[in-house]
Tab-separated table of C-alpha atoms in Angstrom:
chain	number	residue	atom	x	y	z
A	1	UNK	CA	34.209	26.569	-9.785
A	2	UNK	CA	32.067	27.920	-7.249
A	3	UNK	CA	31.156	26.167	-3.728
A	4	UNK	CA	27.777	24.076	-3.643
A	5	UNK	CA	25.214	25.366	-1.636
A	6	UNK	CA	24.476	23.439	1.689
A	7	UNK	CA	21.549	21.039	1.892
A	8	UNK	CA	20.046	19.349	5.083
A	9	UNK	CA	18.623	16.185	3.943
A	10	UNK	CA	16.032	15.128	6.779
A	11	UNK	CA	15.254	11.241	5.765
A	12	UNK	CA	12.341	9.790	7.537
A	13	UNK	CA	12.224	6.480	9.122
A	14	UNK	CA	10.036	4.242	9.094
A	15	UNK	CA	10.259	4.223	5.275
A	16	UNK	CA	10.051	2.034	1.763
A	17	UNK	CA	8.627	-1.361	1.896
A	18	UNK	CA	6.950	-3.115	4.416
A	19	UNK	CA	7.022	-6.752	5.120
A	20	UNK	CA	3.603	-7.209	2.993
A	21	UNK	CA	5.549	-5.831	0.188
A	22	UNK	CA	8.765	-7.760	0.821
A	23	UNK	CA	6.352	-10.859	0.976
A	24	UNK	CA	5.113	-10.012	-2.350
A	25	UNK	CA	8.085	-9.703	-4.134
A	26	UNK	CA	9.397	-12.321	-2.324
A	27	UNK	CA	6.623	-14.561	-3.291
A	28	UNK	CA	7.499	-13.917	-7.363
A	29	UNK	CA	11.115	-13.974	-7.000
A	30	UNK	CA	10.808	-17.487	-5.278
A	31	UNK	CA	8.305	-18.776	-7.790
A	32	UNK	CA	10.588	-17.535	-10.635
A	33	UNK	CA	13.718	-19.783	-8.876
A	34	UNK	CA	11.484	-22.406	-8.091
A	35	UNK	CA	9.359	-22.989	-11.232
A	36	UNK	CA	11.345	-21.028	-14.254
A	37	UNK	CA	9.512	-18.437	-16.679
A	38	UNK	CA	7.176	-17.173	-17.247
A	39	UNK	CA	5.365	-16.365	-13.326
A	40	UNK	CA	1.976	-15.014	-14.421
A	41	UNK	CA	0.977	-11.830	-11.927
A	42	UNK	CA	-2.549	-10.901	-11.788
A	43	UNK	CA	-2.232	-6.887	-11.229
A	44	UNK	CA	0.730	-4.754	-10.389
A	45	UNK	CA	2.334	-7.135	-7.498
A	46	UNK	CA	2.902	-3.805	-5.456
A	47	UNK	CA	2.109	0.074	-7.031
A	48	UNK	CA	5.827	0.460	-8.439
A	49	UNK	CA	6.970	0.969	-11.762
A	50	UNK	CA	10.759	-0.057	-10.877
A	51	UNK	CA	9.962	-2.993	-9.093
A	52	UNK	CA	7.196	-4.053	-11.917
A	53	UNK	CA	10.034	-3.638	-14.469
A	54	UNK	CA	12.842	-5.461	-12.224
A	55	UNK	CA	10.220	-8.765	-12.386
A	56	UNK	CA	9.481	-8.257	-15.772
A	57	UNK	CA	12.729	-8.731	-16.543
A	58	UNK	CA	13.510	-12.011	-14.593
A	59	UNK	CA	10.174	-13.525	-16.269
A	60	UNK	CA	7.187	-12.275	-14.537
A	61	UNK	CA	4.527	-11.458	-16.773
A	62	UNK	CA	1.983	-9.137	-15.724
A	63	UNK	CA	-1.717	-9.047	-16.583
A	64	UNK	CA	-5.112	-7.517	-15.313
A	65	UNK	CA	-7.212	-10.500	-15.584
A	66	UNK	CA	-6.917	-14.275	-15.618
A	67	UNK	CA	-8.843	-14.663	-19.218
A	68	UNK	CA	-5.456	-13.128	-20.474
A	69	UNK	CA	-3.687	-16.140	-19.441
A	70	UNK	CA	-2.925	-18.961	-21.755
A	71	UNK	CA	-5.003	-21.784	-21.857
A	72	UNK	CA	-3.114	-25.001	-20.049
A	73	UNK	CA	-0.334	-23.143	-18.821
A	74	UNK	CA	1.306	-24.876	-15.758
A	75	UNK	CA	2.884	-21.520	-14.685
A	76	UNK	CA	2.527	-20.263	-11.025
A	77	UNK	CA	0.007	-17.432	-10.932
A	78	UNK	CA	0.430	-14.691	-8.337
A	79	UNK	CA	-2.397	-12.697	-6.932
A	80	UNK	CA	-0.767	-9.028	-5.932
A	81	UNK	CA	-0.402	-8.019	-2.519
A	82	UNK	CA	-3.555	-5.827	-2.155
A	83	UNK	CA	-5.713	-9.109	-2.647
A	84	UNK	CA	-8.528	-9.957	-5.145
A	85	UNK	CA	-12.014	-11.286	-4.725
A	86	UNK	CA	-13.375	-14.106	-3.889
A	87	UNK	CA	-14.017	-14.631	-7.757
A	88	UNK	CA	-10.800	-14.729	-8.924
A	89	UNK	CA	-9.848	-17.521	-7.218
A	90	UNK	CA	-12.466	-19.423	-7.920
A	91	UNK	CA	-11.797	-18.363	-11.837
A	92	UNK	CA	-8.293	-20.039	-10.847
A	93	UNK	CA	-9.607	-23.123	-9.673
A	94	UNK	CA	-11.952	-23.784	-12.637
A	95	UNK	CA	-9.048	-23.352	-15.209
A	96	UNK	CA	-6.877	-25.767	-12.896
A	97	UNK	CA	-4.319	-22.605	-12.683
A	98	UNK	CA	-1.315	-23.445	-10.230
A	99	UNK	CA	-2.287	-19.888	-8.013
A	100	UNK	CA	0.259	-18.426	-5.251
A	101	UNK	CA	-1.891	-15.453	-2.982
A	102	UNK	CA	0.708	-13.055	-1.766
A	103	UNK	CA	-2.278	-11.235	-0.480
A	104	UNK	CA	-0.891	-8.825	2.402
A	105	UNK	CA	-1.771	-10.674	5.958
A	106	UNK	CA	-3.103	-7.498	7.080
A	107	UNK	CA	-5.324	-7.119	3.578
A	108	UNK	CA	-6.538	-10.679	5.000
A	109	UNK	CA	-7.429	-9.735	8.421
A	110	UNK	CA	-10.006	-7.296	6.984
A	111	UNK	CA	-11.337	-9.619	4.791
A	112	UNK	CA	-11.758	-11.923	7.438
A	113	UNK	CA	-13.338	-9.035	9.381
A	114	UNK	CA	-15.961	-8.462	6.840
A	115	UNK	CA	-16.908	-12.284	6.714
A	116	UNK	CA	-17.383	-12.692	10.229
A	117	UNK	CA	-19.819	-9.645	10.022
A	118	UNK	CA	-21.483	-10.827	7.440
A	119	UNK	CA	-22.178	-13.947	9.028
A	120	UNK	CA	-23.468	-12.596	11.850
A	121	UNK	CA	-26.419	-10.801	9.850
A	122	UNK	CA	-24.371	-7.274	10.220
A	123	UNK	CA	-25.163	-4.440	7.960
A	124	UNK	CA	-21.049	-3.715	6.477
A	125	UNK	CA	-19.304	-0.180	5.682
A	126	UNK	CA	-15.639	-0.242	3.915
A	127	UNK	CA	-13.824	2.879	4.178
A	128	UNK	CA	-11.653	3.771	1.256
A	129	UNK	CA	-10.916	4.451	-2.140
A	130	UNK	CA	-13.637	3.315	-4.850
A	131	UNK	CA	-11.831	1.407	-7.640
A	132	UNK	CA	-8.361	0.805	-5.598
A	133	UNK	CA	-7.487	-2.770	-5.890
A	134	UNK	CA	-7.508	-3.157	-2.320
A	135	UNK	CA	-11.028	-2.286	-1.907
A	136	UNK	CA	-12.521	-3.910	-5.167
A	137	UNK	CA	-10.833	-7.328	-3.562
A	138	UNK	CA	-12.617	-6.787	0.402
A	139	UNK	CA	-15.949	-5.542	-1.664
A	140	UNK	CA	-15.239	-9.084	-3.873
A	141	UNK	CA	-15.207	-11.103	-0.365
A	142	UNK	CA	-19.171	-10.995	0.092
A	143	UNK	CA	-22.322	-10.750	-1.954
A	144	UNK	CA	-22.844	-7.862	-4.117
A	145	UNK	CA	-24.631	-5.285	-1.968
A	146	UNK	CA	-23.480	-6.190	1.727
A	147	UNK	CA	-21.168	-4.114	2.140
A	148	UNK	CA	-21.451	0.120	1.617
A	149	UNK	CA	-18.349	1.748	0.133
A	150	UNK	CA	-17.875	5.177	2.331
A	151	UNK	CA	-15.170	7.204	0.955
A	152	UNK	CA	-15.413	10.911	2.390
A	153	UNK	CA	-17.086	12.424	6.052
A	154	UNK	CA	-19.660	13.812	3.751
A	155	UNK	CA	-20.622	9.689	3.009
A	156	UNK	CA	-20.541	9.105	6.832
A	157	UNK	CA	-22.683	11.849	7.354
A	158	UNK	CA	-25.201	10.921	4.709
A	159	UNK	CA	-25.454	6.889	5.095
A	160	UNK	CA	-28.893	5.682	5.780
A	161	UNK	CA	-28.433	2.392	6.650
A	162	UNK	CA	-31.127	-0.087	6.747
A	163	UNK	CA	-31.101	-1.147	11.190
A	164	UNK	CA	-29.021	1.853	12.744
A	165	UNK	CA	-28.588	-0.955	15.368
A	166	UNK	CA	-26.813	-3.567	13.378
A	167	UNK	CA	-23.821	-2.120	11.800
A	168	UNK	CA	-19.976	-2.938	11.311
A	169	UNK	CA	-17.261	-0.989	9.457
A	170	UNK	CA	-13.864	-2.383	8.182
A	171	UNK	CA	-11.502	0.304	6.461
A	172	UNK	CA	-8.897	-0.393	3.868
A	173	UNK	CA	-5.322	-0.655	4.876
A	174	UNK	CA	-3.794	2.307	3.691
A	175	UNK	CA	-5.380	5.472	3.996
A	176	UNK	CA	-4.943	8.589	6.287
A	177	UNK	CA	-4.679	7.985	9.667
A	178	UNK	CA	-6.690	11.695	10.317
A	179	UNK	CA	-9.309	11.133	7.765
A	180	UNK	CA	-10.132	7.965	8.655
A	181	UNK	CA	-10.354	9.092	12.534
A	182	UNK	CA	-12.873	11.613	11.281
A	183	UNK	CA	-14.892	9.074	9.253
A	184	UNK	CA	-15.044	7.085	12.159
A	185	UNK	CA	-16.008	9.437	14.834
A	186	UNK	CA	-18.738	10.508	12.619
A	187	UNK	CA	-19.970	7.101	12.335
A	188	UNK	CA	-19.818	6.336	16.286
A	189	UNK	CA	-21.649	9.385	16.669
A	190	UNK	CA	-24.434	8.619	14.369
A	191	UNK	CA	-24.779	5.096	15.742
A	192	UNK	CA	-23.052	4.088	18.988
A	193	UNK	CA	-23.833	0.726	18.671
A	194	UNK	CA	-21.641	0.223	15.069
A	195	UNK	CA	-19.052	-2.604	15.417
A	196	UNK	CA	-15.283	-2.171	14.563
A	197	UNK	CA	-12.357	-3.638	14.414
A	198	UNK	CA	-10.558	-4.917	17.379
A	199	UNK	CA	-7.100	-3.381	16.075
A	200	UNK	CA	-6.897	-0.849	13.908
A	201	UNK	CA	-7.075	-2.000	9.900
A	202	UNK	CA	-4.737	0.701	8.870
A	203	UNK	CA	-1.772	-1.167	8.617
A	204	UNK	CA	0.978	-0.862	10.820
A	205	UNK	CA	3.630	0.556	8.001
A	206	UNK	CA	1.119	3.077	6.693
A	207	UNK	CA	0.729	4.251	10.569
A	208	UNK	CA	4.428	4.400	10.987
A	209	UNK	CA	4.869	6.544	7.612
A	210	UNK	CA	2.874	8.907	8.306
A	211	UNK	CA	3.915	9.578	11.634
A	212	UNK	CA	7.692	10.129	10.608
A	213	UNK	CA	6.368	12.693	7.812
A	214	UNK	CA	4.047	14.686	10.537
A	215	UNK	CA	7.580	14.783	12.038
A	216	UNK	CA	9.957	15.755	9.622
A	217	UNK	CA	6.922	18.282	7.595
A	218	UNK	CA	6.894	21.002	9.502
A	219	UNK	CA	10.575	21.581	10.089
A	220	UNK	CA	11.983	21.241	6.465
A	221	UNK	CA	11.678	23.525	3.300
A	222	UNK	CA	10.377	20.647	1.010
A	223	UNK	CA	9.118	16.967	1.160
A	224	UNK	CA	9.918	14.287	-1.594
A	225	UNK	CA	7.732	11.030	-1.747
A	226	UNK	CA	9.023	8.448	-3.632
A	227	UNK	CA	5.958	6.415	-4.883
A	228	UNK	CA	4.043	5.718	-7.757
A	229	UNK	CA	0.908	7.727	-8.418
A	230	UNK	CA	-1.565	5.007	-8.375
A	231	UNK	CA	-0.065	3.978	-5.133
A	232	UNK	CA	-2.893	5.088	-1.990
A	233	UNK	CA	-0.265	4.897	0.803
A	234	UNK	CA	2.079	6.836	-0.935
A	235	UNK	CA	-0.200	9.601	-2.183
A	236	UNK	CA	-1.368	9.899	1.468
A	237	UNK	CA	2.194	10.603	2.411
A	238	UNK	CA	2.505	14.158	0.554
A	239	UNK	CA	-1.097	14.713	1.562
A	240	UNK	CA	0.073	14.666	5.495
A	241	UNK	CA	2.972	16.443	4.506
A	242	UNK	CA	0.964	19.124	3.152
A	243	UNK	CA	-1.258	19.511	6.413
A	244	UNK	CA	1.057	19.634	8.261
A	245	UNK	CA	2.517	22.930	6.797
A	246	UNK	CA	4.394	21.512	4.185
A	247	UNK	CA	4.933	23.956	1.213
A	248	UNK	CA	6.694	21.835	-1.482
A	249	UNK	CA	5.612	18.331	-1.254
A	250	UNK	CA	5.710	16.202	-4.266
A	251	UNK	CA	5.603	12.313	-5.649
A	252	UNK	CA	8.611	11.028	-7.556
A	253	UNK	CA	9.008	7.778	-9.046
A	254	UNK	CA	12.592	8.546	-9.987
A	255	UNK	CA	15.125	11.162	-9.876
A	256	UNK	CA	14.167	11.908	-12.996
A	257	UNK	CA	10.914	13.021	-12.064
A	258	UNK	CA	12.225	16.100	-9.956
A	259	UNK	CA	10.986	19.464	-11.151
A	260	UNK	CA	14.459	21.381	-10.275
A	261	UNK	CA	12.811	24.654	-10.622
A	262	UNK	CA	10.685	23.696	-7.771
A	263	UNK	CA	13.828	22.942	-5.839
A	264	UNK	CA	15.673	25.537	-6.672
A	265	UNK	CA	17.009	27.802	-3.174
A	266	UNK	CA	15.871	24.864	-0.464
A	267	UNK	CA	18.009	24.880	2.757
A	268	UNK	CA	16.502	21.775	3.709
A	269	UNK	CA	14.998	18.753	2.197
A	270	UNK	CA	12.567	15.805	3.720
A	271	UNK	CA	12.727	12.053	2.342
A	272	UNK	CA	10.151	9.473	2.382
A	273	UNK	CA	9.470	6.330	0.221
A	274	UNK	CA	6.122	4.678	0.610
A	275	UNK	CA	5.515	1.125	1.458
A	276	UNK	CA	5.952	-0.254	-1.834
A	277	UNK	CA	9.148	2.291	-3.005
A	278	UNK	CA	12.667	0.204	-2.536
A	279	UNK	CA	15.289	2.132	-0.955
A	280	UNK	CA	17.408	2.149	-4.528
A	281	UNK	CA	15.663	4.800	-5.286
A	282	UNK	CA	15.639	7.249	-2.132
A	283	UNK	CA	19.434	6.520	-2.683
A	284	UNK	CA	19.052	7.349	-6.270
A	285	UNK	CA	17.442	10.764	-6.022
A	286	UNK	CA	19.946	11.773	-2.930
A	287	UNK	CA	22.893	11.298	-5.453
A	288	UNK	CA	20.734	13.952	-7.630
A	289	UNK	CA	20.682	16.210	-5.005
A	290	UNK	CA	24.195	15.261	-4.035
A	291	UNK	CA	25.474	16.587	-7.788
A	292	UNK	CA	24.089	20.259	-6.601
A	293	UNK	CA	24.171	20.799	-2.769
A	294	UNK	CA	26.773	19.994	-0.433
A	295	UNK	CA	24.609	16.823	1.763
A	296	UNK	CA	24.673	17.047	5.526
A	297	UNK	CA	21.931	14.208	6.113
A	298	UNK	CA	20.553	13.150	9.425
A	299	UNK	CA	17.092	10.631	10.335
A	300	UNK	CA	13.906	10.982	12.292
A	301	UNK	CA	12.646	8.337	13.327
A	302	UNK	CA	8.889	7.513	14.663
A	303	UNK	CA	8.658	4.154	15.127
A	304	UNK	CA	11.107	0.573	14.912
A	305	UNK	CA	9.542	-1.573	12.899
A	306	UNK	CA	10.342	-5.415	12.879
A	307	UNK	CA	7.365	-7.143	11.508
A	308	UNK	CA	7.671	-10.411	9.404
A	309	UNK	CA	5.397	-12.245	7.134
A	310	UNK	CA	5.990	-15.818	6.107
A	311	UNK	CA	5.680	-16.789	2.583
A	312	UNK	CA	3.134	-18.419	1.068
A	313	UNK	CA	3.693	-22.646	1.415
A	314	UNK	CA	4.528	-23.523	-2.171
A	315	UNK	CA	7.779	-21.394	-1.928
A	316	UNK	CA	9.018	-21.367	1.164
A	317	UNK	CA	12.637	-22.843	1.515
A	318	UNK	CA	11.418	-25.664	3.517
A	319	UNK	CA	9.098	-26.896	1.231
A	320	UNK	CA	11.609	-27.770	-1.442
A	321	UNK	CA	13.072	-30.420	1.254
A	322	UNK	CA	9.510	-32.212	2.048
């Protein structure tokens, strides 16, 4: 039986979830333990299938919209991490729903952003992704029409606001750290006087992601991403990794997933898991790897990251004793 070939494995770190994601799954996990099955989830708690299925299978039902909850249920309802209008809520409230937000903090912040804006009489751009859940829930904070959706530099070079003067942009939390640099400076240029955040809205973990992969891109023969498709942070992963010189750089979900004729005479391998990919599955798809190379496996780091969330009230351990 002949030798396997040798294989660098290059893993990235900061990767896999972030504490908005841990949070999140915290928050259903808790509920679950705390108030039995079923724990009704209003939209994919975080953009994986594994983790989707791992709930559904302790009790969490999943649904896109509160109508397709039962009537008089007293089961816990769970808005996803990426937040949800102000409507939805409110839906909540009128059906006397028991609701649990494990909205990310961060997802909050520009929410709050975008209120204080409004308030002030301010003129509001969100840049991201039309139809991500994310963006639907900060458009779903204010009246229809205050706030401009810009998704590309063509948008920011287009916009004709209505006062020039009297502007504010908030961004979504997980998009390209380059792109949205570009947006902005395009914005700042057209009118100096627009009001942003005070710290960046691009969340910490996304940041930190992306800077391991410009890392670890340019100095390996292929990139993996484990993430789900519909998941922005993710995507934006292989998209850096592709700038920055990358020539194979796909998403996997699983180690199933792998196209092995793609990965066919690599010398060296990068690994990244976006925010909302557990690290079962990096750990997964190197033991795929494992069955045809010979491993030598070494991490680049960009960042430490030791950020905490708290839960949300109703399930936090201490509220069991009060």
């Amino acid at each position: 039986m002949s030798a396997k070939p040798d294989l660098k494995i290059v893993l990235c770190s900061p990767r896999g979830f972030c504490a908005g994601v841990v949070r999140a799954i915290d928050t259903v996990e808790r509920a679950l333990d705390k108030y039995g099955a079923p724990v009704y989830v209003r939209h994919e708690i975080v953009h994986n299938k594994y983790v989707v299925d791992g709930l559904k299978k302790k009790g969490a039902i999943f649904v896109e919209e509160l109508a397709e909850i039962p009537e008089n249920t007293t089961a816990p309802v769970v808005f996803s991490a990426h937040g949800v209008p102000k409507s939805v809520p409110a839906d909540a409230q009128s059906r006397n729903l028991f609701s649990l937000d494990a909205t990310c903090p961060l997802v909050t912040k520009v929410h709050r952003e975008a209120a204080i804006h409004f308030k002030r009489g301010r003129e509001i751009f969100l840049i991201g992704h039309s139809h991500h859940p994310e963006v639907v829930g900060t458009l779903g904070q204010l009246p229809a029409g205050a706030v401009t959706l810009i998704e590309t530099a063509e948008d920011a070079k287009t916009i004709a606001p209505q006062d020039p003067n009297n502007l504010a942009f908030v961004t979504q939390t997980t998009l390209s750290i380059d792109d949205t640099a570009e947006i902005v400076a395009l914005l700042k240029e057209r009118f100096p006087n627009i009001n942003g955040p005070h710290k960046e809205d691009i969340c910490y973990a996304t940041t930190n992601r992306q800077l391991a992969v410009k890392k670890v891109a340019p100095v390996v023969d292929a990139l993996i991403v484990v993430g789900a498709p519909n998941s922005s942070n993710s995507q934006r992963l292989r998209e850096v990794a592709e700038r920055e010189g990358c020539k194979i750089a796909v998403l996997a979900q699983r180690a199933a997933d792998i196209d092995w004729d793609k990965f066919g005479n690599l010398t060296s391998l990068g690994i990244t898991a976006g925010a909302s990919a557990p690290e079962v599955i990096v750990e997964e798809i190197m033991d795929a790897f494992a069955e045809r190379y010979t491993l030598h496996v070494e991490t680049v780091s960009a960042a430490e990251e030791n950020e905490f969330f708290p839960l949300p009230r109703q399930v936090r351990p201490e509220a069991a004793a009060e």
